[in-house]
Coordinates of C-alpha atoms and ligand atoms in Angstrom, one line a residue:
X1 CA -22.5 -88.3 -15.2
X2 CA -19.4 -89.7 -13.6
X3 CA -18.7 -91.2 -16.8
X4 CA -18.9 -87.6 -18.2
X5 CA -16.2 -86.1 -16.3
X6 CA -14.1 -89.1 -17.6
X7 CA -10.9 -89.1 -15.6
X8 CA -9.2 -90.8 -18.9
X9 CA -9.2 -87.3 -20.5
X10 CA -6.4 -86.2 -18.3
X11 CA -3.8 -88.2 -16.9
X12 CA -5.0 -88.5 -13.2
X13 CA -1.3 -88.7 -11.8
X14 CA -0.3 -85.7 -13.4
X15 CA -3.1 -83.7 -12.4
X16 CA -2.5 -84.8 -8.8
X17 CA 1.1 -83.9 -9.0
X18 CA 0.3 -80.7 -10.5
X19 CA -2.1 -79.8 -7.5
X20 CA 0.4 -81.0 -5.2
X21 CA 3.3 -79.2 -6.6
X22 CA 1.7 -75.8 -7.7
X23 CA -1.4 -75.4 -5.6
X24 CA -4.0 -73.4 -6.4
X25 CA -3.6 -70.2 -8.6
X26 CA -5.9 -67.1 -8.6
X27 CA -6.3 -64.0 -10.5
X28 CA -9.2 -62.0 -10.4
X29 CA -10.4 -58.7 -12.1
X30 CA -12.3 -55.7 -10.0
X31 CA -11.6 -53.8 -7.4
X32 CA -14.4 -54.4 -4.9
X33 CA -16.2 -57.8 -4.5
X34 CA -19.2 -56.7 -6.2
X35 CA -17.3 -56.3 -9.5
X36 CA -15.1 -59.2 -9.1
X37 CA -14.9 -62.3 -11.3
X38 CA -12.0 -64.7 -10.5
X39 CA -10.2 -67.3 -12.6
X40 CA -8.5 -70.3 -10.9
X41 CA -6.3 -73.3 -11.6
X42 CA -6.7 -76.2 -9.3
X43 CA -9.8 -74.8 -7.2
X44 CA -10.9 -77.6 -5.3
X45 CA -14.4 -78.2 -3.3
X46 CA -15.0 -80.6 -0.4
X47 CA -18.3 -81.8 -0.7
X48 CA -18.6 -82.8 3.0
X49 CA -17.6 -79.4 4.4
X50 CA -19.4 -77.9 1.7
X51 CA -16.4 -75.5 1.4
X52 CA -14.1 -74.2 -1.7
X53 CA -10.4 -74.9 -0.7
X54 CA -7.6 -73.3 -1.9
X55 CA -4.3 -75.0 -1.6
X56 CA -1.0 -73.2 -0.6
X57 CA 2.3 -74.4 -2.4
X58 CA 5.4 -72.8 -3.2
X59 CA 4.0 -71.7 -6.4
X60 CA 0.5 -70.6 -5.3
X61 CA -0.4 -67.3 -6.1
X62 CA -3.7 -65.2 -5.2
X63 CA -4.8 -61.8 -6.6
X64 CA -5.9 -59.8 -5.1
X65 CA -4.4 -60.7 -1.8
X66 CA -6.5 -59.3 0.6
X67 CA -5.6 -60.9 3.5
X68 CA -8.3 -60.9 6.2
X69 CA -10.3 -58.3 3.9
X70 CA -11.4 -61.2 1.8
X71 CA -13.9 -61.7 4.3
X72 CA -15.4 -58.0 4.5
X73 CA -17.5 -58.8 3.5
X74 CA -16.6 -61.5 0.9
X75 CA -14.3 -62.1 -2.2
X76 CA -17.2 -61.7 -4.4
X77 CA -20.8 -62.2 -5.3
X78 CA -21.6 -65.7 -6.6
X79 CA -24.9 -64.4 -8.3
X80 CA -25.2 -61.3 -10.4
X81 CA -27.5 -59.4 -7.7
X82 CA -25.0 -57.1 -6.1
X83 CA -24.1 -57.5 -2.6
X84 CA -26.6 -59.9 -1.3
X85 CA -25.6 -61.2 1.6
X86 CA -26.7 -64.8 1.0
X87 CA -24.6 -65.0 -2.5
X88 CA -21.2 -64.5 -1.4
X89 CA -18.1 -66.6 -2.4
X90 CA -15.0 -67.5 -0.3
X91 CA -12.7 -70.3 0.0
X92 CA -10.7 -72.0 2.9
X93 CA -7.3 -72.4 2.9
X94 CA -5.1 -75.5 3.4
X95 CA -1.3 -76.4 2.8
X96 CA -1.0 -78.2 -0.3
X97 CA 0.8 -80.9 1.8
X98 CA -2.5 -81.6 3.5
X99 CA -3.5 -83.3 0.4
X100 CA -1.5 -86.4 1.7
X101 CA -3.9 -86.9 4.5
X102 CA -7.5 -86.1 2.4
X103 CA -9.6 -88.3 -0.1
X104 CA -8.3 -88.6 -3.3
X105 CA -9.4 -85.6 -5.4
X106 CA -11.8 -86.2 -8.4
X107 CA -10.5 -83.6 -11.0
X108 CA -13.0 -81.8 -13.3
X109 CA -11.3 -81.4 -16.7
X110 CA -13.5 -78.9 -18.3
X111 CA -13.1 -75.1 -18.0
X112 CA -16.0 -74.4 -15.7
X113 CA -18.2 -71.5 -14.7
X114 CA -19.2 -71.2 -11.0
X115 CA -22.1 -69.3 -9.7
X116 CA -25.4 -69.0 -8.0
X117 CA -28.5 -69.0 -9.8
X118 CA -30.6 -66.2 -7.8
X119 CA -34.1 -67.4 -8.3
X120 CA -34.7 -70.0 -10.8
X121 CA -38.2 -70.9 -10.3
X122 CA -38.9 -67.2 -11.6
X123 CA -38.8 -66.5 -15.1
X124 CA -37.7 -62.8 -14.8
X125 CA -34.8 -63.5 -12.3
X126 CA -33.8 -66.8 -14.7
X127 CA -33.2 -64.2 -17.6
X128 CA -32.3 -61.1 -15.8
X129 CA -30.2 -62.7 -13.0
X130 CA -28.3 -65.9 -14.6
X131 CA -29.0 -66.4 -18.5
X132 CA -28.1 -63.1 -19.6
X133 CA -25.2 -62.8 -16.9
X134 CA -23.9 -66.1 -17.7
X135 CA -24.0 -65.6 -21.7
X136 CA -22.1 -62.7 -21.6
X137 CA -19.5 -63.8 -18.8
X138 CA -18.9 -66.7 -21.2
X139 CA -18.2 -64.3 -23.8
X140 CA -15.6 -62.2 -21.7
X141 CA -13.3 -65.3 -21.2
X142 CA -12.9 -66.9 -24.6
X143 CA -12.1 -70.5 -22.8
X144 CA -15.5 -70.6 -21.6
X145 CA -16.9 -71.9 -25.0
X146 CA -19.7 -74.2 -26.0
X147 CA -17.7 -77.0 -24.1
X148 CA -17.9 -75.1 -20.9
X149 CA -19.1 -76.7 -17.8
X150 CA -21.7 -74.7 -15.8
X151 CA -21.8 -75.3 -11.8
X152 CA -24.7 -73.9 -9.9
X153 CA -23.8 -73.4 -6.3
X154 CA -26.9 -72.0 -4.8
X155 CA -28.2 -75.2 -3.7
X156 CA -31.6 -75.5 -5.4
X157 CA -32.7 -78.3 -7.6
X158 CA -33.2 -77.9 -11.0
X159 CA -36.3 -75.5 -11.1
X160 CA -38.8 -75.1 -13.6
X161 CA -36.6 -73.6 -16.4
X162 CA -33.5 -75.9 -16.3
X163 CA -33.8 -76.3 -20.4
X164 CA -33.0 -72.8 -20.9
X165 CA -29.9 -73.0 -18.7
X166 CA -29.0 -76.2 -20.7
X167 CA -28.9 -74.0 -23.9
X168 CA -25.8 -72.1 -22.9
X169 CA -23.3 -75.0 -23.2
X170 CA -23.3 -78.4 -24.8
X171 CA -22.1 -80.1 -21.4
X172 CA -25.1 -80.8 -18.9
X173 CA -24.8 -78.3 -16.1
X174 CA -24.1 -79.4 -12.3
X175 CA -26.1 -78.6 -9.3
X176 CA -24.4 -78.3 -5.8
X177 CA -26.5 -81.6 -4.6
X178 CA -24.9 -83.6 -7.7
X179 CA -21.4 -82.7 -6.4
X180 CA -21.1 -85.3 -3.9
X181 CA -22.1 -88.0 -6.1
X182 CA -18.2 -87.1 -7.9
X183 CA -16.6 -87.8 -4.7
X184 CA -15.5 -85.9 -1.4
X185 CA -12.8 -83.7 -3.1
X186 CA -13.4 -82.2 -6.4
X187 CA -10.6 -80.3 -8.1
X188 CA -11.5 -77.8 -11.0
X189 CA -8.7 -77.9 -13.4
X190 CA -9.7 -74.6 -14.8
X191 CA -12.4 -72.4 -13.5
X192 CA -14.1 -69.0 -13.4
X193 CA -16.1 -68.1 -10.1
X194 CA -18.8 -65.3 -10.3
X195 CA -21.0 -63.5 -12.9
X196 CA -20.6 -60.1 -14.9
X197 CA -23.2 -57.7 -13.7
X198 CA -22.9 -55.8 -16.8
X199 CA -26.1 -56.8 -18.3
X200 CA -28.6 -56.4 -15.4
X201 CA -30.8 -53.2 -15.4
X202 CA -33.0 -53.8 -12.5
X203 CA -32.5 -53.8 -8.6
X204 CA -35.2 -55.7 -6.6
X205 CA -35.6 -53.3 -3.6
X206 CA -33.1 -55.3 -1.1
X207 CA -31.8 -51.8 0.2
X208 CA -34.0 -49.2 -1.2
X209 CA -37.4 -49.7 -3.2
X210 CA -37.0 -51.4 -6.4
X211 CA -36.1 -49.6 -9.5
X212 CA -33.7 -49.2 -12.6
X213 CA -30.0 -49.8 -11.8
X214 CA -28.3 -46.3 -11.0
X215 CA -25.7 -47.1 -14.2
X216 CA -27.3 -49.2 -16.9
X217 CA -24.4 -50.4 -18.9
X218 CA -26.3 -52.6 -21.5
X219 CA -28.0 -51.9 -24.7
X220 CA -30.9 -53.2 -26.8
X221 CA -28.4 -54.6 -29.1
X222 CA -26.8 -56.9 -26.6
X223 CA -30.1 -57.9 -25.2
X224 CA -31.0 -58.9 -28.8
X225 CA -27.7 -60.6 -29.7
X226 CA -28.7 -63.0 -26.7
X227 CA -32.0 -63.6 -27.5
X228 CA -31.2 -64.3 -31.2
X229 CA -28.5 -66.8 -30.2
X230 CA -31.0 -68.4 -27.7
X231 CA -33.6 -68.8 -30.4
X232 CA -31.1 -70.1 -32.6
X233 CA -30.4 -72.8 -30.4
X234 CA -34.2 -73.4 -30.2
X235 CA -34.3 -73.6 -33.7
X236 CA -36.8 -70.6 -33.8
X237 CA -35.9 -68.7 -37.1
X238 CA -36.9 -64.9 -36.6
X239 CA -39.0 -62.8 -38.6
X240 CA -37.0 -59.8 -37.9
X241 CA -35.8 -57.7 -40.6
X242 CA -37.8 -57.5 -43.9
X243 CA -41.1 -59.2 -43.9
X244 CA -42.8 -60.7 -46.8
X245 CA -46.0 -58.9 -47.7
X246 CA -47.9 -62.2 -46.5
X247 CA -46.2 -61.9 -42.8
X248 CA -47.1 -58.4 -42.8
X249 CA -50.9 -59.1 -43.6
X250 CA -50.7 -61.6 -40.5
X251 CA -49.8 -59.2 -37.6
X252 CA -50.9 -60.2 -34.4
X253 CA -51.6 -59.7 -30.8
X254 CA -50.2 -61.9 -27.9
X255 CA -51.9 -61.9 -24.5
X256 CA -49.7 -63.7 -22.1
X257 CA -52.1 -64.8 -19.2
X258 CA -51.6 -66.5 -15.9
X259 CA -53.3 -69.0 -14.8
X260 CA -52.6 -69.4 -11.2
X261 CA -53.1 -66.1 -9.7
X262 CA -53.0 -62.2 -10.8
X263 CA -55.7 -63.3 -13.1
X264 CA -57.1 -61.1 -16.0
X265 CA -60.9 -62.0 -15.3
X266 CA -62.5 -60.8 -18.6
X267 CA -59.6 -62.3 -20.9
X268 CA -62.1 -63.0 -23.8
X269 CA -63.7 -59.7 -23.8
X270 CA -60.2 -57.9 -23.8
X271 CA -58.9 -60.3 -26.8
X272 CA -62.0 -59.3 -28.7
X273 CA -61.7 -55.6 -28.1
X274 CA -57.8 -55.7 -28.8
X275 CA -58.5 -57.6 -32.2
X276 CA -61.0 -55.2 -33.2
X277 CA -59.4 -51.9 -32.2
X278 CA -56.0 -52.9 -34.3
X279 CA -57.7 -55.1 -36.7
X280 CA -55.5 -58.2 -36.1
X281 CA -56.0 -61.6 -34.8
X282 CA -55.2 -62.1 -30.9
X283 CA -54.0 -65.3 -29.1
X284 CA -53.2 -66.2 -25.9
X285 CA -50.2 -68.1 -24.3
X286 CA -49.6 -69.0 -20.7
X287 CA -46.7 -70.9 -19.3
X288 CA -49.1 -73.7 -17.6
X289 CA -50.3 -74.2 -21.4
X290 CA -47.5 -74.2 -23.7
X291 CA -43.9 -75.1 -23.9
X292 CA -41.5 -72.0 -23.2
X293 CA -39.8 -72.3 -26.9
X294 CA -43.3 -72.3 -28.4
X295 CA -44.1 -69.2 -26.6
X296 CA -41.0 -67.8 -27.5
X297 CA -41.6 -68.4 -31.3
X298 CA -45.1 -66.9 -30.8
X299 CA -43.9 -63.7 -29.4
X300 CA -40.9 -63.2 -31.8
X301 CA -43.8 -62.6 -34.6
X302 CA -46.1 -60.6 -32.5
X303 CA -46.7 -57.0 -32.8
X304 CA -48.3 -56.1 -29.3
X305 CA -47.7 -58.3 -26.5
X306 CA -50.1 -57.8 -23.4
X307 CA -49.7 -59.0 -19.9
X308 CA -50.6 -58.5 -16.3
X309 CA -47.1 -56.9 -14.5
X310 CA -45.3 -60.4 -13.6
X311 CA -42.2 -62.5 -14.6
X312 CA -43.7 -63.8 -17.8
X313 CA -43.3 -60.2 -19.1
X314 CA -39.6 -61.0 -19.6
X315 CA -40.3 -62.4 -22.7
X316 CA -40.7 -59.2 -24.2
X317 CA -36.9 -59.5 -25.1
X318 CA -38.0 -61.8 -27.8
X319 CA -40.2 -59.3 -29.5
X320 CA -39.2 -57.9 -32.8
X321 CA -38.2 -54.2 -33.0
X322 CA -41.0 -52.1 -33.1
X323 CA -43.5 -54.2 -31.0
X324 CA -45.6 -52.8 -28.2
X325 CA -45.4 -53.9 -24.8
X326 CA -48.6 -53.4 -22.7
X327 CA -48.2 -54.1 -18.8
X328 CA -51.5 -54.0 -17.0
X329 CA -51.2 -53.5 -12.9
X330 CA -53.9 -54.5 -10.3
X331 CA -55.6 -51.9 -8.4
X332 CA -53.6 -49.7 -5.9
X333 CA -50.4 -50.7 -7.9
X334 CA -48.4 -47.9 -9.3
X335 CA -46.8 -48.6 -12.3
X336 CA -44.0 -46.2 -12.0
X337 CA -42.9 -48.0 -8.9
X338 CA -42.3 -51.6 -10.6
X339 CA -40.6 -50.8 -13.9
X340 CA -38.4 -54.2 -14.5
X341 CA -40.3 -54.6 -17.9
X342 CA -40.6 -50.7 -18.7
X343 CA -36.9 -50.5 -18.2
X344 CA -36.1 -53.6 -20.4
X345 CA -38.4 -52.0 -23.2
X346 CA -37.1 -48.7 -22.8
X347 CA -33.3 -49.7 -23.2
X348 CA -31.6 -47.9 -26.0
X349 CA -31.8 -49.7 -29.3
X350 CA -34.5 -52.1 -27.6
X351 CA -37.1 -50.3 -30.0
X352 CA -39.9 -51.2 -28.1
X353 CA -42.9 -49.1 -27.5
X354 CA -44.4 -49.4 -23.8
X355 CA -47.3 -48.8 -22.4
X356 CA -48.8 -49.1 -18.7
X357 CA -52.3 -49.3 -17.5
X358 CA -53.6 -49.4 -14.0
X359 CA -56.7 -50.3 -12.8
X360 CA -58.5 -47.6 -10.9
X361 CA -61.6 -49.2 -10.2
X362 CA -61.3 -50.8 -7.1
X363 CA -64.9 -52.8 -7.8
X364 CA -62.9 -54.5 -10.5
X365 CA -60.4 -56.0 -8.5
X366 CA -60.8 -59.4 -6.7
X367 CA -58.7 -59.9 -3.5
X368 CA -57.4 -62.9 -1.7
X369 CA -57.1 -61.7 2.0
X370 CA -57.6 -65.3 3.2
X371 CA -54.6 -67.0 0.7
X372 CA -51.1 -67.9 2.6
X373 CA -49.1 -64.5 2.9
X374 CA -46.6 -65.4 -0.1
X375 CA -49.7 -65.2 -2.1
X376 CA -51.2 -62.2 -0.6
X377 CA -53.0 -63.2 2.3
X378 CA -53.3 -60.7 5.2
X379 CA -55.6 -62.8 7.5
X380 CA -52.5 -63.4 9.6
X381 CA -51.9 -59.6 10.1
X382 CA -53.9 -58.1 13.1
X383 CA -57.2 -56.3 12.4
X384 CA -55.9 -52.6 12.4
X385 CA -53.2 -53.7 9.8
X386 CA -55.8 -55.6 8.0
X387 CA -58.1 -52.3 8.0
X388 CA -55.1 -50.1 7.2
X389 CA -54.5 -52.0 3.9
X390 CA -57.8 -52.5 2.8
X391 CA -58.4 -48.7 3.0
X392 CA -55.2 -47.7 1.4
X393 CA -55.6 -46.7 -2.3
X394 CA -52.1 -47.0 -3.1
X395 CA -49.2 -49.3 -1.9
X396 CA -46.7 -47.0 -0.4
X397 CA -42.9 -47.4 -1.4
X398 CA -41.4 -50.4 0.2
X399 CA -38.4 -52.8 0.2
X400 CA -38.4 -56.2 -0.8
X401 CA -39.7 -58.7 -0.5
X402 CA -42.4 -59.6 2.3
X403 CA -44.4 -56.2 2.4
X404 CA -48.1 -57.3 3.2
X405 CA -49.6 -55.0 1.6
X406 CA -47.7 -55.0 -1.8
X407 CA -48.0 -58.8 -1.9
X408 CA -51.8 -58.4 -1.4
X409 CA -52.5 -55.7 -3.9
X410 CA -50.1 -57.6 -6.4
X411 CA -51.9 -61.1 -6.5
X412 CA -55.5 -59.3 -6.9
X413 CA -57.3 -60.6 -10.1
X414 CA -58.6 -57.6 -12.5
X415 CA -61.5 -57.0 -14.7
X416 CA -59.7 -54.8 -17.4
X417 CA -61.6 -51.8 -17.9
X418 CA -62.0 -51.9 -21.8
X419 CA -62.3 -48.3 -22.8
X420 CA -59.7 -47.0 -20.3
X421 CA -57.1 -49.5 -21.7
X422 CA -57.9 -48.6 -25.3
X423 CA -57.5 -45.0 -24.4
X424 CA -54.0 -45.6 -22.9
X425 CA -52.9 -47.7 -26.1
X426 CA -54.3 -45.0 -28.4
X427 CA -52.3 -42.0 -26.5
X428 CA -49.1 -44.1 -26.5
X429 CA -49.1 -46.3 -29.7
X430 CA -48.3 -43.5 -32.0
X431 CA -47.0 -45.4 -35.0
X432 CA -49.0 -48.4 -35.9
X433 CA -47.1 -51.3 -34.4
X434 CA -44.3 -52.8 -36.7
X435 CA -46.0 -51.4 -39.9
X436 CA -43.1 -48.9 -39.8
X437 CA -40.5 -51.4 -40.8
X438 CA -38.2 -51.1 -37.5
X439 CA -34.7 -51.0 -38.5
X440 CA -32.0 -50.6 -35.8
X441 CA -30.8 -46.9 -35.9
X442 CA -27.4 -46.4 -36.0
X443 CA -25.5 -46.1 -33.0
X444 CA -22.0 -45.0 -34.8
X445 CA -20.9 -41.8 -32.8
X446 CA -18.7 -39.2 -34.5
X447 CA -15.2 -39.0 -33.6
X448 CA -13.3 -35.9 -32.6
X449 CA -13.5 -32.9 -35.1
X450 CA -10.2 -32.4 -36.6
X451 CA -7.7 -29.2 -37.0
X452 CA -9.8 -27.1 -34.7
X453 CA -8.7 -23.4 -34.9
X454 CA -9.4 -19.8 -33.7
X455 CA -8.8 -16.5 -35.3
X456 CA -9.8 -13.6 -33.4
X457 CA -9.8 -9.7 -34.5
X458 CA -10.6 -6.6 -32.7
X459 CA -13.0 -4.0 -34.1
X460 CA -13.2 -1.4 -31.6
X461 CA -12.7 -0.7 -28.0
X462 CA -16.0 -3.0 -27.5
X463 CA -16.0 -4.9 -30.3
X464 CA -14.2 -8.3 -31.2
X465 CA -14.8 -11.4 -33.5
X466 CA -13.9 -14.7 -32.7
X467 CA -14.0 -17.1 -35.8
X468 CA -13.7 -20.9 -35.0
X469 CA -13.1 -23.5 -37.6
X470 CA -12.6 -27.1 -37.9
X471 CA -12.5 -30.3 -40.1
X472 CA -15.1 -33.1 -40.2
X473 CA -14.2 -36.2 -37.9
X474 CA -12.1 -38.8 -39.7
X475 CA -14.9 -41.6 -39.8
X476 CA -17.6 -39.5 -41.2
X477 CA -16.2 -39.8 -44.8
X478 CA -17.0 -43.7 -44.5
X479 CA -20.6 -43.0 -43.1
X480 CA -24.0 -42.1 -44.5
X481 CA -25.4 -39.7 -41.7
X482 CA -28.7 -38.2 -42.0
X483 CA -27.8 -35.2 -40.4
X484 CA -24.3 -33.7 -38.9
X485 CA -24.2 -30.6 -36.6
X486 CA -21.5 -29.7 -34.5
X487 CA -21.7 -28.1 -31.1
X488 CA -19.4 -25.2 -30.0
X489 CA -19.0 -23.9 -26.3
X490 CA -17.2 -20.7 -25.5
X491 CA -16.2 -20.0 -22.1
X492 CA -14.6 -16.7 -20.8
X493 CA -11.3 -17.9 -18.9
X494 CA -12.0 -17.6 -15.2
X495 CA -15.6 -17.8 -15.6
X496 CA -17.5 -20.9 -14.9
X497 CA -20.3 -20.6 -17.1
X498 CA -20.3 -21.5 -20.9
X499 CA -22.2 -20.3 -24.1
X500 CA -23.3 -23.5 -26.1
X501 CA -24.3 -23.3 -29.7
X502 CA -25.2 -25.9 -32.5
X503 CA -24.0 -25.1 -35.6
X504 CA -24.5 -26.7 -39.5
X505 CA -21.2 -25.9 -40.9
X506 CA -17.4 -26.4 -39.9
X507 CA -16.9 -22.7 -39.0
X508 CA -18.9 -19.8 -37.7
X509 CA -17.9 -16.3 -36.5
X510 CA -18.8 -15.3 -33.0
X511 CA -19.5 -11.5 -32.6
X512 CA -22.2 -11.1 -29.9
X513 CA -20.7 -11.3 -26.4
X514 CA -17.1 -11.3 -27.7
X515 CA -15.1 -9.0 -25.7
X516 CA -11.9 -7.2 -27.1
X517 CA -8.3 -8.3 -24.9
X518 CA -10.2 -11.0 -23.3
X519 CA -9.1 -15.1 -23.6
X520 CA -11.8 -17.8 -24.4
X521 CA -11.8 -21.3 -24.1
X522 CA -13.6 -23.1 -26.7
X523 CA -14.8 -26.8 -27.2
X524 CA -16.1 -28.2 -30.4
X525 CA -17.9 -31.6 -30.9
X526 CA -19.5 -33.2 -33.8
X527 CA -23.5 -34.6 -33.2
X528 CA -24.8 -37.1 -35.7
X529 CA -28.7 -37.2 -36.0
X530 CA -29.6 -35.1 -33.0
X531 CA -28.6 -37.3 -30.3
X532 CA -25.3 -39.3 -31.1
X533 CA -22.7 -37.1 -29.2
X534 CA -19.0 -37.2 -30.3
X535 CA -16.1 -36.5 -28.2
X536 CA -14.8 -32.5 -27.7
X537 CA -11.6 -31.7 -29.4
X538 CA -8.7 -30.5 -27.4
X539 CA -9.7 -27.2 -26.0
X540 CA -8.9 -24.1 -27.8
X541 CA -7.5 -20.9 -25.9
X542 CA -8.4 -17.7 -28.2
X543 CA -7.5 -14.4 -27.1
X544 CA -9.2 -11.3 -28.8
Ligands
LIG1 N1 -46.6 -67.9 -13.2 C1 -47.3 -68.6 -14.0 N2 -48.6 -68.7 -14.1 C2 -49.2 -67.7 -12.9 C3 -48.5 -67.3 -12.0 C4 -47.1 -67.6 -11.9 O1 -46.8 -69.1 -15.1 O2 -50.4 -68.0 -13.0 C5 -45.0 -68.2 -13.2 C6 -44.4 -66.6 -13.5 O3 -44.3 -66.4 -14.7 C7 -43.1 -66.7 -12.6 C8 -43.3 -67.5 -11.6 O4 -44.4 -68.3 -11.9 O5 -42.1 -67.2 -13.3 C9 -43.4 -66.8 -10.1 O6 -44.4 -66.1 -10.1 P1 -44.8 -65.0 -9.2 O7 -46.2 -64.7 -9.1 O8 -44.2 -65.9 -7.6 O9 -43.6 -63.9 -9.4 P2 -43.8 -62.6 -10.5 O10 -44.4 -63.1 -11.6 O11 -44.5 -61.5 -9.8 O12 -42.4 -62.1 -10.7

């Protein structure tokens, strides 16, 4: 690996002079530590102290220059998980003159993205917290290309899914523990620090019970662009889009099973029942038995994916449009409170159908009170607490991550009650999955309506008319839109309510509720296909 960071590629002497003369330079985006990504020239890392170092010289700069606020609480989040106090990034400062007394720096010539993986042993965390954010942070900065070097500073070893991280760039990612192999002082010629949080959709419950993020900024399109890119790198050809008649006949169901814990105890029966119900073949996959790429290949062609709640369900981001996700929950676990996969499936444009099923029959559940606490054991708790948990019919809302009642219930095995599952499926799966060829719906929004105008007339002392007219949005003439409607809001000046109207044409004369000698404010906007709203045109002021 030392070979890979070949010093021959840059002139070592020139780099050293540049570092001594210019020191470190930093410019960041973001107003807060939670939305900040910083770009550095000559950011260094001292492997003995395990600290990043900013070298001040006459031509250094640091934007934002926060003074001591840089420690309140940190310059930025090094993982994509918001404001987690184990994931902060900061650096020490030194004068560049100190370099004379320090070990000779080793320069990293690659453009580097420095970040923390959040939980690299859990597949959901791998995709949601790391792979998607890394992928789109790299899209954000054009010099973070296929030749970029990823550096993972969280301190974990490679972990079970390191091959997935390797797909993001052609260079081997570096782990924190490997940095010391390069020397005592490493200097990154050009680096970015931090991750975009734009693609994350779920918060894990560190400060409030887990749930979808308050302001989701990603749509199914970006998720699907990411998964296609990954599948391309894995040499998996999609069957998305038009299917050949043979493929259409060969629809199938995938049961993603867990073989270590949270088992489906009647898996064979479940598979038979599903195959019978949908008249399709059904196959199982598990992380213990298949490689991840082979699982992706199977899932990308599936019509229905069935699985117990758990990280393996993040693989639904490889399902094709129109497919169905069926998430099974153990006894006493309320599906509405644990929705990372429901939220994913329901992102606009993800175009997946989602069904949750919950075991309501305690006898169909097998729990493991004697296991270690992290696998849901409760033997370590006092009697009273154990009895309370055993008597409870639903885990109350709780914070992450060590709630014993939650762990006890979520690690139960389940005998799936087939009739109740099929009933849930029939109630939700309206269209036969995938048969209605799912094409991406248009997401093109209307522009502003043009040349909005109003004309008024007074008929009598208590009768007036208000005619509003406008031209179509400019982009409409280039589009095929199924349904074009207009929305008009009319507000009497000074009042704080308004009347909304949905109209099919480009003009309308209002006479009801229109008073003579009154000023009305009128807003007009265009709507495509019922839910694609355009912006309002400038407000009209209309006096009758
Ligand atoms: N896992 C697995 N088979 C099992 C149990 C777990 O492959 O029988 C995987 C799971 O997909 C995840 C990791 O091990 O990637 C951690 O599982 P855990 O139960 O801790 O987390 P959860 O699935 O509840 O998120």
